[in-house]
GROMACS .gro file of C-alpha atoms in nm:
model
  447
    1UNK     CA    1   0.000   0.000   0.000
    2UNK     CA    2   0.135   0.345  -0.101
    3UNK     CA    3   0.181   0.600   0.173
    4UNK     CA    4  -0.065   0.893   0.131
    5UNK     CA    5   0.202   1.157   0.191
    6UNK     CA    6   0.414   1.014  -0.088
    7UNK     CA    7   0.111   0.996  -0.321
    8UNK     CA    8   0.032   1.360  -0.245
    9UNK     CA    9   0.384   1.463  -0.328
   10UNK     CA   10   0.368   1.272  -0.654
   11UNK     CA   11   0.040   1.441  -0.752
   12UNK     CA   12   0.180   1.780  -0.670
   13UNK     CA   13   0.486   1.703  -0.876
   14UNK     CA   14   0.269   1.608  -1.177
   15UNK     CA   15   0.064   1.926  -1.144
   16UNK     CA   16   0.379   2.131  -1.134
   17UNK     CA   17   0.516   1.948  -1.436
   18UNK     CA   18   0.197   2.005  -1.638
   19UNK     CA   19   0.186   2.371  -1.533
   20UNK     CA   20   0.548   2.414  -1.634
   21UNK     CA   21   0.490   2.258  -1.978
   22UNK     CA   22   0.189   2.484  -2.041
   23UNK     CA   23   0.388   2.788  -1.933
   24UNK     CA   24   0.673   2.699  -2.168
   25UNK     CA   25   0.433   2.647  -2.457
   26UNK     CA   26   0.279   2.989  -2.397
   27UNK     CA   27   0.619   3.158  -2.374
   28UNK     CA   28   0.718   3.008  -2.709
   29UNK     CA   29   0.426   3.188  -2.877
   30UNK     CA   30   0.579   3.528  -2.807
   31UNK     CA   31   0.872   3.696  -2.978
   32UNK     CA   32   1.191   3.689  -2.771
   33UNK     CA   33   1.266   4.006  -2.580
   34UNK     CA   34   1.641   3.989  -2.635
   35UNK     CA   35   1.777   4.024  -2.988
   36UNK     CA   36   2.059   3.848  -3.160
   37UNK     CA   37   2.372   4.036  -3.259
   38UNK     CA   38   2.408   4.077  -3.636
   39UNK     CA   39   2.643   3.813  -3.773
   40UNK     CA   40   2.592   3.844  -4.147
   41UNK     CA   41   2.697   4.141  -4.360
   42UNK     CA   42   2.375   4.245  -4.531
   43UNK     CA   43   2.552   4.490  -4.759
   44UNK     CA   44   2.721   4.199  -4.940
   45UNK     CA   45   2.382   4.134  -5.100
   46UNK     CA   46   2.424   4.450  -5.308
   47UNK     CA   47   2.741   4.315  -5.466
   48UNK     CA   48   2.755   4.036  -5.715
   49UNK     CA   49   2.773   3.932  -6.076
   50UNK     CA   50   2.561   4.149  -6.307
   51UNK     CA   51   2.357   4.016  -6.595
   52UNK     CA   52   2.503   4.212  -6.883
   53UNK     CA   53   2.241   4.402  -7.083
   54UNK     CA   54   2.294   4.481  -7.449
   55UNK     CA   55   2.229   4.768  -7.682
   56UNK     CA   56   1.936   4.737  -7.919
   57UNK     CA   57   2.002   4.699  -8.288
   58UNK     CA   58   2.063   5.016  -8.486
   59UNK     CA   59   1.697   5.110  -8.523
   60UNK     CA   60   1.693   5.460  -8.385
   61UNK     CA   61   1.629   5.801  -8.533
   62UNK     CA   62   1.950   5.986  -8.617
   63UNK     CA   63   1.990   6.334  -8.474
   64UNK     CA   64   1.965   6.504  -8.813
   65UNK     CA   65   1.627   6.331  -8.870
   66UNK     CA   66   1.469   6.432  -8.541
   67UNK     CA   67   1.365   6.779  -8.657
   68UNK     CA   68   1.132   6.632  -8.921
   69UNK     CA   69   1.025   6.336  -8.710
   70UNK     CA   70   0.655   6.338  -8.622
   71UNK     CA   71   0.632   6.349  -8.240
   72UNK     CA   72   0.271   6.231  -8.255
   73UNK     CA   73   0.378   5.900  -8.405
   74UNK     CA   74   0.345   5.589  -8.195
   75UNK     CA   75   0.616   5.360  -8.074
   76UNK     CA   76   0.575   4.991  -7.997
   77UNK     CA   77   0.759   4.911  -7.675
   78UNK     CA   78   0.883   4.555  -7.651
   79UNK     CA   79   0.771   4.336  -7.366
   80UNK     CA   80   0.455   4.539  -7.299
   81UNK     CA   81   0.300   4.503  -7.645
   82UNK     CA   82   0.123   4.839  -7.623
   83UNK     CA   83   0.143   5.149  -7.839
   84UNK     CA   84   0.277   5.463  -7.675
   85UNK     CA   85   0.305   5.816  -7.809
   86UNK     CA   86   0.669   5.898  -7.863
   87UNK     CA   87   0.600   6.256  -7.752
   88UNK     CA   88   0.518   6.122  -7.405
   89UNK     CA   89   0.880   6.014  -7.369
   90UNK     CA   90   1.022   6.362  -7.427
   91UNK     CA   91   1.044   6.459  -7.061
   92UNK     CA   92   1.135   6.813  -6.960
   93UNK     CA   93   1.226   6.692  -6.612
   94UNK     CA   94   1.551   6.527  -6.720
   95UNK     CA   95   1.859   6.651  -6.895
   96UNK     CA   96   1.860   6.471  -7.228
   97UNK     CA   97   2.020   6.261  -7.359
   98UNK     CA   98   2.039   5.988  -7.096
   99UNK     CA   99   2.356   5.788  -7.054
  100UNK     CA  100   2.317   5.414  -7.108
  101UNK     CA  101   2.600   5.220  -6.944
  102UNK     CA  102   2.925   5.414  -6.971
  103UNK     CA  103   3.194   5.541  -6.735
  104UNK     CA  104   3.126   5.850  -6.528
  105UNK     CA  105   3.179   6.003  -6.187
  106UNK     CA  106   2.908   6.041  -5.927
  107UNK     CA  107   2.979   6.233  -5.607
  108UNK     CA  108   3.344   6.141  -5.629
  109UNK     CA  109   3.280   5.772  -5.690
  110UNK     CA  110   3.386   5.634  -6.027
  111UNK     CA  111   3.142   5.408  -6.209
  112UNK     CA  112   3.336   5.146  -6.401
  113UNK     CA  113   3.198   4.983  -6.715
  114UNK     CA  114   3.308   4.711  -6.955
  115UNK     CA  115   3.192   4.905  -7.259
  116UNK     CA  116   3.154   5.261  -7.380
  117UNK     CA  117   2.831   5.436  -7.289
  118UNK     CA  118   2.590   5.566  -7.548
  119UNK     CA  119   2.326   5.837  -7.545
  120UNK     CA  120   1.961   5.745  -7.565
  121UNK     CA  121   1.759   5.825  -7.877
  122UNK     CA  122   1.410   5.721  -7.982
  123UNK     CA  123   1.344   5.438  -8.223
  124UNK     CA  124   1.138   5.456  -8.542
  125UNK     CA  125   0.771   5.365  -8.532
  126UNK     CA  126   0.806   5.024  -8.695
  127UNK     CA  127   1.084   4.909  -8.466
  128UNK     CA  128   1.088   4.781  -8.110
  129UNK     CA  129   1.340   4.781  -7.832
  130UNK     CA  130   1.436   4.432  -7.731
  131UNK     CA  131   1.345   4.322  -7.379
  132UNK     CA  132   1.658   4.321  -7.165
  133UNK     CA  133   1.833   4.595  -7.360
  134UNK     CA  134   1.962   4.924  -7.222
  135UNK     CA  135   1.716   5.110  -7.445
  136UNK     CA  136   1.416   4.909  -7.324
  137UNK     CA  137   1.522   4.988  -6.966
  138UNK     CA  138   1.551   5.359  -7.047
  139UNK     CA  139   1.203   5.372  -7.199
  140UNK     CA  140   1.058   5.178  -6.904
  141UNK     CA  141   1.215   5.426  -6.661
  142UNK     CA  142   1.098   5.733  -6.852
  143UNK     CA  143   0.741   5.613  -6.908
  144UNK     CA  144   0.608   5.686  -6.555
  145UNK     CA  145   0.799   6.016  -6.543
  146UNK     CA  146   0.640   6.124  -6.873
  147UNK     CA  147   0.293   6.034  -6.747
  148UNK     CA  148   0.357   6.216  -6.420
  149UNK     CA  149   0.466   6.525  -6.611
  150UNK     CA  150   0.149   6.514  -6.818
  151UNK     CA  151  -0.092   6.457  -6.529
  152UNK     CA  152   0.060   6.682  -6.262
  153UNK     CA  153   0.162   6.999  -6.445
  154UNK     CA  154   0.018   7.216  -6.164
  155UNK     CA  155   0.243   7.052  -5.908
  156UNK     CA  156   0.552   7.070  -6.131
  157UNK     CA  157   0.494   7.439  -6.203
  158UNK     CA  158   0.460   7.515  -5.832
  159UNK     CA  159   0.767   7.317  -5.722
  160UNK     CA  160   0.980   7.390  -6.032
  161UNK     CA  161   1.227   7.104  -5.973
  162UNK     CA  162   1.578   7.111  -6.113
  163UNK     CA  163   1.642   6.882  -6.410
  164UNK     CA  164   1.788   6.541  -6.333
  165UNK     CA  165   2.051   6.317  -6.486
  166UNK     CA  166   1.960   5.955  -6.555
  167UNK     CA  167   2.217   5.675  -6.563
  168UNK     CA  168   2.084   5.345  -6.697
  169UNK     CA  169   2.246   5.022  -6.575
  170UNK     CA  170   2.607   5.132  -6.525
  171UNK     CA  171   2.855   4.878  -6.389
  172UNK     CA  172   2.945   5.031  -6.057
  173UNK     CA  173   3.256   4.841  -5.956
  174UNK     CA  174   3.374   4.784  -5.602
  175UNK     CA  175   3.698   4.615  -5.505
  176UNK     CA  176   3.847   4.561  -5.160
  177UNK     CA  177   4.029   4.282  -4.977
  178UNK     CA  178   3.694   4.156  -4.843
  179UNK     CA  179   3.434   4.248  -5.105
  180UNK     CA  180   3.463   4.243  -5.482
  181UNK     CA  181   3.196   4.277  -5.744
  182UNK     CA  182   2.953   4.519  -5.903
  183UNK     CA  183   2.650   4.691  -5.755
  184UNK     CA  184   2.333   4.509  -5.859
  185UNK     CA  185   1.956   4.487  -5.800
  186UNK     CA  186   1.897   4.840  -5.677
  187UNK     CA  187   1.825   5.200  -5.773
  188UNK     CA  188   1.934   5.516  -5.596
  189UNK     CA  189   1.930   5.893  -5.599
  190UNK     CA  190   2.227   6.121  -5.534
  191UNK     CA  191   2.120   6.461  -5.393
  192UNK     CA  192   2.453   6.630  -5.464
  193UNK     CA  193   2.480   6.511  -5.824
  194UNK     CA  194   2.103   6.539  -5.891
  195UNK     CA  195   2.122   6.197  -6.051
  196UNK     CA  196   1.906   5.885  -6.053
  197UNK     CA  197   2.085   5.556  -6.117
  198UNK     CA  198   1.929   5.221  -6.197
  199UNK     CA  199   2.169   4.932  -6.141
  200UNK     CA  200   2.163   4.610  -6.347
  201UNK     CA  201   2.013   4.285  -6.229
  202UNK     CA  202   2.249   4.019  -6.108
  203UNK     CA  203   2.330   3.732  -5.876
  204UNK     CA  204   2.451   3.797  -5.524
  205UNK     CA  205   2.726   3.565  -5.391
  206UNK     CA  206   2.582   3.223  -5.317
  207UNK     CA  207   2.242   3.316  -5.464
  208UNK     CA  208   2.087   3.135  -5.760
  209UNK     CA  209   1.784   3.360  -5.800
  210UNK     CA  210   1.730   3.726  -5.886
  211UNK     CA  211   1.524   3.939  -5.645
  212UNK     CA  212   1.171   4.059  -5.714
  213UNK     CA  213   1.069   3.743  -5.896
  214UNK     CA  214   1.325   3.812  -6.167
  215UNK     CA  215   1.147   4.130  -6.277
  216UNK     CA  216   1.387   4.425  -6.323
  217UNK     CA  217   1.332   4.720  -6.092
  218UNK     CA  218   1.288   4.950  -6.392
  219UNK     CA  219   0.970   4.760  -6.478
  220UNK     CA  220   0.808   4.879  -6.153
  221UNK     CA  221   0.681   5.237  -6.212
  222UNK     CA  222   0.678   5.300  -5.837
  223UNK     CA  223   1.058   5.270  -5.821
  224UNK     CA  224   1.124   5.558  -6.061
  225UNK     CA  225   0.863   5.774  -5.892
  226UNK     CA  226   1.012   5.689  -5.551
  227UNK     CA  227   1.355   5.805  -5.666
  228UNK     CA  228   1.200   6.117  -5.814
  229UNK     CA  229   1.032   6.171  -5.478
  230UNK     CA  230   1.378   6.195  -5.322
  231UNK     CA  231   1.458   6.464  -5.577
  232UNK     CA  232   1.145   6.659  -5.481
  233UNK     CA  233   1.233   6.626  -5.112
  234UNK     CA  234   1.575   6.772  -5.191
  235UNK     CA  235   1.427   7.041  -5.419
  236UNK     CA  236   1.178   7.185  -5.171
  237UNK     CA  237   1.457   7.207  -4.912
  238UNK     CA  238   1.725   7.333  -5.154
  239UNK     CA  239   1.765   7.669  -4.980
  240UNK     CA  240   1.812   7.514  -4.640
  241UNK     CA  241   1.978   7.183  -4.716
  242UNK     CA  242   2.330   7.140  -4.583
  243UNK     CA  243   2.602   7.101  -4.845
  244UNK     CA  244   2.726   6.787  -4.674
  245UNK     CA  245   2.401   6.603  -4.742
  246UNK     CA  246   2.565   6.369  -4.989
  247UNK     CA  247   2.446   6.020  -4.897
  248UNK     CA  248   2.290   5.825  -5.179
  249UNK     CA  249   1.939   5.703  -5.102
  250UNK     CA  250   1.883   5.347  -5.219
  251UNK     CA  251   1.544   5.198  -5.300
  252UNK     CA  252   1.587   4.916  -5.049
  253UNK     CA  253   1.792   4.878  -4.731
  254UNK     CA  254   2.123   4.793  -4.896
  255UNK     CA  255   2.275   5.138  -4.869
  256UNK     CA  256   2.573   5.174  -5.100
  257UNK     CA  257   2.757   5.389  -4.846
  258UNK     CA  258   2.762   5.095  -4.606
  259UNK     CA  259   2.988   4.899  -4.839
  260UNK     CA  260   3.275   5.142  -4.814
  261UNK     CA  261   3.215   5.284  -4.465
  262UNK     CA  262   3.128   4.987  -4.244
  263UNK     CA  263   3.333   4.695  -4.129
  264UNK     CA  264   3.236   4.400  -3.917
  265UNK     CA  265   3.232   4.484  -3.548
  266UNK     CA  266   3.167   4.856  -3.593
  267UNK     CA  267   2.934   5.004  -3.335
  268UNK     CA  268   2.607   5.119  -3.482
  269UNK     CA  269   2.553   5.494  -3.451
  270UNK     CA  270   2.217   5.656  -3.520
  271UNK     CA  271   2.160   6.031  -3.512
  272UNK     CA  272   1.922   6.296  -3.647
  273UNK     CA  273   2.066   6.255  -3.994
  274UNK     CA  274   1.943   5.895  -4.000
  275UNK     CA  275   1.604   6.012  -3.879
  276UNK     CA  276   1.601   6.264  -4.165
  277UNK     CA  277   1.684   5.980  -4.404
  278UNK     CA  278   1.389   5.778  -4.271
  279UNK     CA  279   1.154   6.072  -4.325
  280UNK     CA  280   1.296   6.117  -4.674
  281UNK     CA  281   1.217   5.752  -4.750
  282UNK     CA  282   0.865   5.786  -4.614
  283UNK     CA  283   0.811   6.097  -4.824
  284UNK     CA  284   0.936   5.917  -5.137
  285UNK     CA  285   0.694   5.628  -5.080
  286UNK     CA  286   0.384   5.844  -5.035
  287UNK     CA  287   0.499   6.073  -5.319
  288UNK     CA  288   0.528   5.774  -5.554
  289UNK     CA  289   0.176   5.667  -5.459
  290UNK     CA  290   0.008   6.000  -5.538
  291UNK     CA  291   0.232   6.067  -5.838
  292UNK     CA  292   0.098   5.758  -6.016
  293UNK     CA  293  -0.167   5.596  -5.801
  294UNK     CA  294  -0.293   5.350  -6.064
  295UNK     CA  295   0.056   5.200  -6.101
  296UNK     CA  296   0.175   5.201  -5.743
  297UNK     CA  297   0.143   4.826  -5.683
  298UNK     CA  298   0.438   4.640  -5.536
  299UNK     CA  299   0.334   4.288  -5.639
  300UNK     CA  300   0.616   4.030  -5.642
  301UNK     CA  301   0.856   4.267  -5.468
  302UNK     CA  302   0.944   4.031  -5.186
  303UNK     CA  303   0.983   4.195  -4.846
  304UNK     CA  304   0.852   4.524  -4.984
  305UNK     CA  305   0.521   4.382  -5.111
  306UNK     CA  306   0.316   4.507  -4.814
  307UNK     CA  307   0.578   4.682  -4.605
  308UNK     CA  308   0.632   4.963  -4.857
  309UNK     CA  309   0.273   4.971  -4.987
  310UNK     CA  310   0.095   5.264  -4.822
  311UNK     CA  311  -0.244   5.094  -4.856
  312UNK     CA  312  -0.142   4.831  -4.597
  313UNK     CA  313  -0.145   4.924  -4.227
  314UNK     CA  314   0.079   4.628  -4.138
  315UNK     CA  315   0.422   4.515  -4.251
  316UNK     CA  316   0.469   4.184  -4.430
  317UNK     CA  317   0.535   4.020  -4.093
  318UNK     CA  318   0.193   4.126  -3.970
  319UNK     CA  319   0.339   4.386  -3.731
  320UNK     CA  320   0.146   4.712  -3.713
  321UNK     CA  321   0.294   5.010  -3.890
  322UNK     CA  322   0.365   5.226  -3.588
  323UNK     CA  323   0.645   5.394  -3.397
  324UNK     CA  324   0.615   5.232  -3.056
  325UNK     CA  325   0.867   5.246  -2.772
  326UNK     CA  326   1.000   4.905  -2.879
  327UNK     CA  327   1.034   5.015  -3.244
  328UNK     CA  328   1.213   5.333  -3.139
  329UNK     CA  329   1.448   5.139  -2.911
  330UNK     CA  330   1.542   4.905  -3.196
  331UNK     CA  331   1.597   5.192  -3.439
  332UNK     CA  332   1.835   5.386  -3.212
  333UNK     CA  333   2.010   5.077  -3.074
  334UNK     CA  334   2.391   5.076  -3.094
  335UNK     CA  335   2.385   4.702  -3.174
  336UNK     CA  336   2.302   4.556  -3.512
  337UNK     CA  337   2.008   4.318  -3.479
  338UNK     CA  338   1.953   4.000  -3.676
  339UNK     CA  339   1.578   4.000  -3.732
  340UNK     CA  340   1.553   3.691  -3.947
  341UNK     CA  341   1.314   3.651  -4.240
  342UNK     CA  342   1.101   3.953  -4.327
  343UNK     CA  343   0.770   3.766  -4.328
  344UNK     CA  344   0.832   3.673  -3.963
  345UNK     CA  345   1.004   3.981  -3.824
  346UNK     CA  346   1.022   4.347  -3.925
  347UNK     CA  347   1.362   4.515  -3.949
  348UNK     CA  348   1.311   4.829  -3.741
  349UNK     CA  349   1.671   4.936  -3.798
  350UNK     CA  350   1.597   4.997  -4.166
  351UNK     CA  351   1.519   5.363  -4.239
  352UNK     CA  352   1.273   5.250  -4.508
  353UNK     CA  353   1.065   5.072  -4.244
  354UNK     CA  354   1.056   5.377  -4.016
  355UNK     CA  355   0.967   5.591  -4.315
  356UNK     CA  356   0.690   5.348  -4.414
  357UNK     CA  357   0.504   5.435  -4.093
  358UNK     CA  358   0.497   5.803  -4.189
  359UNK     CA  359   0.391   5.717  -4.544
  360UNK     CA  360   0.104   5.504  -4.415
  361UNK     CA  361  -0.001   5.777  -4.171
  362UNK     CA  362  -0.012   6.025  -4.459
  363UNK     CA  363  -0.227   5.786  -4.661
  364UNK     CA  364  -0.482   5.756  -4.381
  365UNK     CA  365  -0.474   6.129  -4.320
  366UNK     CA  366  -0.532   6.226  -4.683
  367UNK     CA  367  -0.694   5.931  -4.857
  368UNK     CA  368  -0.907   5.722  -4.624
  369UNK     CA  369  -1.267   5.829  -4.545
  370UNK     CA  370  -1.305   6.050  -4.243
  371UNK     CA  371  -1.391   6.397  -4.129
  372UNK     CA  372  -1.243   6.674  -4.340
  373UNK     CA  373  -1.440   6.962  -4.191
  374UNK     CA  374  -1.571   7.177  -4.474
  375UNK     CA  375  -1.274   7.101  -4.695
  376UNK     CA  376  -1.334   7.001  -5.055
  377UNK     CA  377  -1.217   6.661  -5.174
  378UNK     CA  378  -0.844   6.679  -5.242
  379UNK     CA  379  -0.699   6.588  -5.579
  380UNK     CA  380  -0.376   6.394  -5.599
  381UNK     CA  381  -0.193   6.710  -5.711
  382UNK     CA  382  -0.316   6.886  -5.397
  383UNK     CA  383  -0.193   6.597  -5.185
  384UNK     CA  384   0.149   6.616  -5.350
  385UNK     CA  385   0.166   6.984  -5.264
  386UNK     CA  386   0.066   6.914  -4.901
  387UNK     CA  387   0.329   6.646  -4.846
  388UNK     CA  388   0.591   6.864  -5.019
  389UNK     CA  389   0.504   7.140  -4.775
  390UNK     CA  390   0.568   6.883  -4.499
  391UNK     CA  391   0.912   6.806  -4.646
  392UNK     CA  392   0.993   7.178  -4.652
  393UNK     CA  393   0.892   7.211  -4.286
  394UNK     CA  394   1.107   6.910  -4.195
  395UNK     CA  395   1.409   7.065  -4.368
  396UNK     CA  396   1.359   7.395  -4.190
  397UNK     CA  397   1.321   7.217  -3.856
  398UNK     CA  398   1.642   7.024  -3.918
  399UNK     CA  399   1.871   7.293  -4.059
  400UNK     CA  400   1.733   7.631  -3.951
  401UNK     CA  401   1.534   7.591  -3.630
  402UNK     CA  402   1.751   7.297  -3.512
  403UNK     CA  403   1.455   7.158  -3.316
  404UNK     CA  404   1.470   6.815  -3.158
  405UNK     CA  405   1.813   6.735  -3.017
  406UNK     CA  406   1.754   6.359  -3.013
  407UNK     CA  407   1.630   6.113  -3.273
  408UNK     CA  408   1.308   6.063  -3.075
  409UNK     CA  409   1.241   6.435  -3.043
  410UNK     CA  410   1.306   6.499  -3.411
  411UNK     CA  411   1.082   6.212  -3.522
  412UNK     CA  412   0.808   6.339  -3.292
  413UNK     CA  413   0.837   6.696  -3.423
  414UNK     CA  414   0.823   6.566  -3.781
  415UNK     CA  415   0.502   6.378  -3.702
  416UNK     CA  416   0.351   6.696  -3.553
  417UNK     CA  417   0.450   6.884  -3.868
  418UNK     CA  418   0.220   6.654  -4.066
  419UNK     CA  419  -0.087   6.818  -3.912
  420UNK     CA  420   0.057   7.165  -3.975
  421UNK     CA  421   0.120   7.080  -4.341
  422UNK     CA  422  -0.236   6.945  -4.368
  423UNK     CA  423  -0.387   7.219  -4.154
  424UNK     CA  424  -0.733   7.198  -4.311
  425UNK     CA  425  -0.781   6.835  -4.214
  426UNK     CA  426  -1.021   6.792  -3.924
  427UNK     CA  427  -0.826   6.812  -3.596
  428UNK     CA  428  -0.996   6.508  -3.443
  429UNK     CA  429  -0.895   6.296  -3.739
  430UNK     CA  430  -0.539   6.431  -3.733
  431UNK     CA  431  -0.505   6.345  -3.366
  432UNK     CA  432  -0.642   5.994  -3.419
  433UNK     CA  433  -0.386   5.935  -3.693
  434UNK     CA  434  -0.098   6.065  -3.480
  435UNK     CA  435  -0.200   5.858  -3.178
  436UNK     CA  436  -0.254   5.545  -3.388
  437UNK     CA  437   0.077   5.546  -3.575
  438UNK     CA  438   0.306   5.717  -3.321
  439UNK     CA  439   0.222   5.574  -2.974
  440UNK     CA  440   0.581   5.638  -2.857
  441UNK     CA  441   0.514   6.012  -2.862
  442UNK     CA  442   0.284   6.232  -2.660
  443UNK     CA  443   0.130   6.514  -2.861
  444UNK     CA  444   0.032   6.809  -2.643
  445UNK     CA  445  -0.191   6.951  -2.916
  446UNK     CA  446  -0.407   6.640  -2.899
  447UNK     CA  447  -0.457   6.630  -2.524
   0.00000   0.00000   0.00000
C-alpha cells in the first residue's frame, strides 16, 4: 500500500510538471525580448555578378532626322505590347540625352563599365526595343515620369524642380580585400549630383535567383517615382539643405555607403541625420503613390510587397505600422540586430521601415474616409503639394530651427508637422492618426 504523503507529493509534482509545460508552450508563442547580434553582412547582397544588358540593334532616329520626325507618331515598346506616343517620352524633367552604361563620376565615386556608354535616342515607329536591352530599360524608366509630367503639371509648375541626370544600368565596380563585385539589383538617388541611377540585375554571392521574382526594378513604375520623390524632397529644401548632405538614397535597405564605410564589429551609430533619411524615405513612398496611383502596386517585390505599400497598415510580418517604444528602441540601438526573415520579423533598424510608418499615416490622413471639416475633396496634385510642404517644414526644422536634439524628439516633431502641413484636415482625425501610428510620442496639441 502506497503512503498517502508520498502519493500527495507525486500528484503535486505532476501538477507542477503540467503547469510548467503549459507555461513553456505559452512563452514560445511570443517573440523573444532579447535580440541576436548581427552576424551576417547584409551589404554583401548589393554586390555580385551582373547580368550584362545589351544595346538594341541600330533602329533609332539619327539626330539630323529628329527635326522632321513626327512626335505624334506611336512607338511599340517591346515586352509590354502596347502602343505609346513617342511625344510622351520627351520629358522636360531630365537633362537629355540619358547615358546608357558608360563610365562617369558620381559624387566622387567612379562608375566602371566594360563598354563605352551611349546616349539614348528614340526608335522609329516600326521598330521595337528588345526586352533586356539598355534602351528598353531607359524607356521603361521614362514612361512613368512622362505620365507624371502630363498629369501633374500644376504641381511641377509650383515646385519647379531642377532637371535630373539619368544613368541606366552602369557597372558600378567595387573592389576591396573583403568584397569584390559590381553593384546590382537596386536604384538610388544622389542629392549632390542630382542623378538617378538604376543598377543592373544580377546574382549575389551564393544566390541562384534574382530578387523581385526576376522582374527588373525599372519595370516597376513605383521605383522611378520613388527616386523622383527623393529629388522633390531635396528640391523643396534646396535653400536650407546642408552642403554635406551627400548620402545616396537606395530603393531598399542595402545602402551603397555601407559597403565602403562599415566593417564587421563597428558600433552602430544613429543620429538625427538617419532620422532625416527615414523621413525622406517615407516621403518618397507616399509621393510615388500619389504621383501615379494607378501603377503604385508592389506585387512580387518580396519583403517590400506590403511593407512599402501605403495601402497596408501592417508590414509583411503582420506587425502594425507604428512607432512604438520598442520600435524606437530598436531603431536607435547601438547594436546591429539579426531580425531573421522579413515575413516573420520586421527590421526596425531599416530607415525605409521607419519611413513606411509616416507614409502610411499620410495615406490615412489624406486618402481614407473621415472627417475633413468643410474642406473640398483633395486631388492627388493637392496631396502632392501638401506632403511637399511637410518636407519643406522638416528641412527647416532640421537645418534652420535645429529643433529636436535627439532622434526621438526629431521624429516626434516631424510627425507633428504633418498636421501643420495638412492644416485643413479635421483636428480630431489628425489626432487619431498621430495617436494610432506614433504611440511612442505624446502630442500636447491632442490632449
